[in-house]
């Protein structure tokens, strides 16, 4: 697929998840109120283009608050990894805060 998909609603994200059950879907949550997240967003953009087999999405929390709320996002940036079989105790693997190495490692591990 390659590139980033901007998520604007929970319905849009649900459609993407349904259509890509067999692929890793990464949800990157950001907030325009957190400025240092832009460095991580740049890294995420590069990873998205370098891993076309991974579905990379981005959610701006003030534009799609129901999505951030659904996933319990309270800190930015945060990343969720979604793939069939990744659920552990009802929770998906995640990264909270600015952690570029963990983002790269997560994509490599789960794709």
Coordinates of N, CA and C in Angstrom, one line a residue:
X1 N 0.8 -1.2 0.0 CA 0.0 0.0 0.0 C 0.9 1.2 0.0
X2 N 1.8 1.4 1.0 CA 2.7 2.5 1.0 C 2.0 3.8 1.3
X3 N 2.6 4.7 2.0 CA 2.1 6.0 2.3 C 1.2 6.0 3.6
X4 N 0.7 7.2 3.9 CA -0.1 7.3 5.1 C -1.6 7.6 4.7
X5 N -2.5 7.0 5.5 CA -3.9 7.2 5.4 C -4.3 8.1 6.5
X6 N -4.9 9.2 6.3 CA -5.4 10.1 7.3 C -6.8 9.6 7.7
X7 N -6.9 9.3 9.0 CA -8.2 8.8 9.6 C -9.0 10.0 10.1
X8 N -10.3 10.0 9.6 CA -11.1 11.1 10.0 C -12.3 10.7 10.8
X9 N -12.5 9.3 10.9 CA -13.7 8.8 11.7 C -13.4 7.4 12.1
X10 N -14.2 7.0 13.1 CA -14.1 5.6 13.6 C -14.6 4.6 12.5
X11 N -15.6 5.0 11.8 CA -16.1 4.2 10.7 C -15.1 4.0 9.6
X12 N -14.4 5.0 9.2 CA -13.3 4.9 8.2 C -12.2 3.9 8.7
X13 N -11.8 4.0 10.0 CA -10.8 3.1 10.5 C -11.3 1.7 10.5
X14 N -12.5 1.5 10.9 CA -13.1 0.1 11.0 C -13.1 -0.5 9.6
X15 N -13.4 0.3 8.6 CA -13.4 -0.2 7.2 C -12.0 -0.7 6.8
X16 N -11.0 0.1 7.1 CA -9.6 -0.2 6.8 C -9.2 -1.5 7.6
X17 N -9.6 -1.6 8.8 CA -9.2 -2.8 9.6 C -9.9 -4.0 9.0
X18 N -11.1 -3.9 8.6 CA -11.8 -5.0 8.1 C -11.2 -5.5 6.8
X19 N -10.8 -4.6 5.9 CA -10.3 -4.9 4.6 C -8.8 -5.4 4.7
X20 N -8.2 -5.2 5.8 CA -6.7 -5.5 5.9 C -6.5 -6.4 7.1
X21 N -7.4 -7.4 7.4 CA -7.2 -8.3 8.5 C -5.9 -9.1 8.5
X22 N -5.4 -9.4 7.3 CA -4.2 -10.2 7.2 C -2.9 -9.3 7.2
X23 N -3.0 -8.0 7.3 CA -1.9 -7.1 7.3 C -1.7 -6.4 8.7
X24 N -0.5 -5.9 8.9 CA -0.3 -5.1 10.0 C -0.8 -3.7 9.7
X25 N -1.7 -3.2 10.6 CA -2.2 -1.8 10.5 C -1.6 -1.1 11.7
X26 N -0.9 0.0 11.4 CA -0.3 0.8 12.4 C -1.1 2.1 12.5
X27 N -1.6 2.5 13.8 CA -2.3 3.7 14.0 C -1.4 4.7 14.8
X28 N -1.1 5.7 14.2 CA -0.2 6.8 14.8 C -1.2 7.9 15.3
X29 N -1.2 8.2 16.5 CA -2.0 9.2 17.1 C -1.1 10.4 17.4
X30 N -1.6 11.6 16.9 CA -0.9 12.8 17.2 C -1.9 13.9 17.6
X31 N -1.4 15.0 18.1 CA -2.2 16.1 18.5 C -1.5 17.4 18.1
X32 N -2.2 18.3 17.5 CA -1.6 19.5 17.0 C -1.1 20.4 18.2
X33 N -1.5 20.0 19.4 CA -1.1 20.7 20.6 C 0.3 20.2 21.1
X34 N 0.8 19.1 20.6 CA 2.1 18.6 21.0 C 3.1 18.8 19.9
X35 N 4.0 19.7 20.0 CA 4.9 20.1 19.0 C 6.1 19.1 18.7
X36 N 6.6 18.5 19.8 CA 7.8 17.6 19.6 C 7.4 16.3 18.9
X37 N 6.1 16.0 18.7 CA 5.6 14.9 18.0 C 5.9 14.9 16.5
X38 N 6.2 16.1 16.0 CA 6.5 16.3 14.6 C 7.7 15.5 14.1
X39 N 8.7 15.4 15.0 CA 9.9 14.6 14.7 C 9.6 13.1 14.6
X40 N 8.7 12.6 15.5 CA 8.3 11.2 15.4 C 7.4 11.0 14.1
X41 N 6.6 12.0 13.8 CA 5.7 11.9 12.6 C 6.5 11.8 11.4
X42 N 7.6 12.5 11.3 CA 8.5 12.5 10.1 C 9.1 11.1 10.0
X43 N 9.5 10.5 11.1 CA 10.1 9.1 11.1 C 9.0 8.1 10.7
X44 N 7.8 8.3 11.2 CA 6.7 7.4 10.8 C 6.4 7.5 9.3
X45 N 6.4 8.7 8.7 CA 6.2 8.9 7.3 C 7.2 8.1 6.5
X46 N 8.5 8.2 6.9 CA 9.6 7.5 6.2 C 9.4 5.9 6.4
X47 N 9.0 5.5 7.5 CA 8.7 4.0 7.7 C 7.5 3.6 6.9
X48 N 6.5 4.4 6.8 CA 5.3 4.0 6.0 C 5.7 3.8 4.5
X49 N 6.5 4.7 4.0 CA 7.0 4.6 2.6 C 8.0 3.4 2.4
X50 N 8.7 3.1 3.4 CA 9.7 2.0 3.3 C 9.1 0.6 3.5
X51 N 7.8 0.6 4.0 CA 7.2 -0.7 4.3 C 5.8 -0.7 3.7
X52 N 5.7 -0.8 2.3 CA 4.5 -0.8 1.6 C 3.5 -1.9 2.0
X53 N 4.0 -3.0 2.6 CA 3.1 -4.1 3.0 C 2.4 -3.8 4.3
X54 N 2.7 -2.7 4.9 CA 2.1 -2.3 6.2 C 1.1 -1.2 5.9
X55 N -0.1 -1.2 6.5 CA -1.1 -0.2 6.3 C -0.8 0.8 7.5
X56 N -0.3 2.0 7.1 CA 0.0 3.0 8.1 C -1.0 4.1 8.1
X57 N -1.6 4.4 9.2 CA -2.7 5.4 9.4 C -2.2 6.4 10.4
X58 N -2.8 7.6 10.3 CA -2.5 8.7 11.2 C -3.8 9.3 11.6
X59 N -3.9 9.6 12.9 CA -5.1 10.2 13.5 C -4.7 11.4 14.3
X60 N -5.3 12.6 13.9 CA -5.1 13.8 14.6 C -6.2 13.8 15.6
X61 N -5.9 13.7 16.9 CA -6.9 13.5 17.9 C -8.0 14.6 18.0
X62 N -7.7 15.8 17.7 CA -8.7 16.8 17.7 C -9.7 16.7 16.5
X63 N -9.2 16.1 15.5 CA -10.1 15.9 14.3 C -10.9 14.6 14.4
X64 N -10.5 13.6 15.1 CA -11.2 12.3 15.2 C -11.1 11.9 16.7
X65 N -11.7 12.7 17.6 CA -11.6 12.3 19.0 C -12.2 11.0 19.4
X66 N -13.2 10.5 18.7 CA -13.8 9.3 19.0 C -12.9 8.1 18.8
X67 N -12.0 8.2 17.8 CA -11.0 7.2 17.5 C -10.0 7.1 18.7
X68 N -9.5 8.3 19.1 CA -8.5 8.4 20.2 C -9.1 7.9 21.5
X69 N -10.4 8.2 21.7 CA -11.1 7.8 22.9 C -11.3 6.3 22.9
X70 N -11.7 5.7 21.7 CA -11.9 4.3 21.6 C -10.6 3.5 22.0
X71 N -9.5 4.0 21.6 CA -8.2 3.3 22.0 C -7.6 3.8 23.3
X72 N -8.2 4.6 24.0 CA -7.7 5.0 25.3 C -6.5 5.9 25.2
X73 N -6.3 6.7 24.2 CA -5.1 7.5 24.0 C -5.2 8.7 24.9
X74 N -4.2 8.9 25.7 CA -4.1 10.0 26.6 C -2.8 10.8 26.5
X75 N -1.8 10.3 25.8 CA -0.5 10.9 25.6 C -0.2 10.9 24.1
X76 N 0.5 11.9 23.7 CA 0.9 12.0 22.3 C 2.4 12.2 22.1
X77 N 3.0 11.7 21.1 CA 2.3 10.7 20.1 C 2.2 9.3 20.8
X78 N 1.3 8.6 20.3 CA 1.1 7.2 20.7 C 0.9 6.4 19.4
X79 N 1.3 5.1 19.4 CA 1.1 4.2 18.3 C 0.5 2.9 18.7
X80 N -0.5 2.4 18.0 CA -1.1 1.1 18.2 C -0.8 0.2 17.0
X81 N -0.5 -1.1 17.3 CA -0.3 -2.0 16.2 C -1.5 -3.0 16.2
X82 N -2.1 -3.1 15.1 CA -3.3 -4.0 14.9 C -3.0 -5.0 13.9
X83 N -3.2 -6.3 14.2 CA -3.1 -7.4 13.3 C -3.8 -8.6 13.9
X84 N -4.4 -9.3 13.1 CA -5.1 -10.6 13.5 C -4.2 -11.4 14.4
X85 N -4.6 -11.7 15.6 CA -3.8 -12.5 16.5 C -2.9 -11.8 17.4
X86 N -2.8 -10.4 17.3 CA -1.9 -9.7 18.1 C -2.5 -9.3 19.5
X87 N -3.8 -9.5 19.6 CA -4.4 -9.1 20.9 C -3.9 -10.0 22.1
X88 N -3.5 -9.3 23.1 CA -3.1 -10.0 24.4 C -4.0 -9.5 25.5
X89 N -4.7 -10.3 26.1 CA -5.6 -9.8 27.2 C -6.5 -8.7 26.8
X90 N -6.9 -8.7 25.5 CA -7.8 -7.6 25.0 C -7.1 -6.3 24.7
X91 N -5.8 -6.3 24.8 CA -5.0 -5.1 24.5 C -4.1 -5.3 23.3
X92 N -3.9 -4.2 22.5 CA -3.0 -4.3 21.4 C -1.6 -3.7 21.8
X93 N -0.6 -4.2 21.2 CA 0.8 -3.6 21.5 C 0.7 -2.1 21.2
X94 N 1.5 -1.3 21.9 CA 1.5 0.1 21.7 C 2.8 0.7 22.1
X95 N 3.0 1.9 21.6 CA 4.1 2.8 22.0 C 3.5 4.1 22.5
X96 N 3.9 4.6 23.6 CA 3.5 5.8 24.2 C 4.6 6.8 24.3
X97 N 4.5 8.0 23.7 CA 5.5 9.0 23.8 C 6.5 8.9 22.6
X98 N 7.5 9.7 22.7 CA 8.5 9.9 21.6 C 9.5 8.7 21.8
X99 N 9.4 7.7 20.9 CA 10.3 6.6 20.9 C 10.6 6.1 19.5
X100 N 11.4 6.7 18.7 CA 11.7 6.3 17.4 C 12.2 4.9 17.2
X101 N 13.1 4.4 18.0 CA 13.6 3.0 17.9 C 12.5 2.0 18.1
X102 N 11.6 2.3 19.1 CA 10.5 1.3 19.3 C 9.5 1.3 18.1
X103 N 9.3 2.4 17.5 CA 8.4 2.4 16.3 C 9.0 1.6 15.2
X104 N 10.2 1.7 14.9 CA 10.9 0.9 13.9 C 10.9 -0.6 14.2
X105 N 11.2 -0.9 15.5 CA 11.2 -2.3 16.0 C 9.8 -2.9 15.9
X106 N 8.8 -2.1 16.3 CA 7.4 -2.6 16.3 C 7.0 -3.0 14.9
X107 N 7.3 -2.1 13.9 CA 6.9 -2.4 12.5 C 7.6 -3.7 12.0
X108 N 8.9 -3.8 12.3 CA 9.7 -4.9 11.9 C 9.2 -6.2 12.5
X109 N 8.8 -6.1 13.8 CA 8.4 -7.3 14.5 C 7.1 -7.8 14.1
X110 N 6.1 -7.0 13.9 CA 4.7 -7.4 13.7 C 4.3 -7.5 12.2
X111 N 5.1 -7.0 11.3 CA 4.7 -7.1 9.9 C 4.7 -8.4 9.2

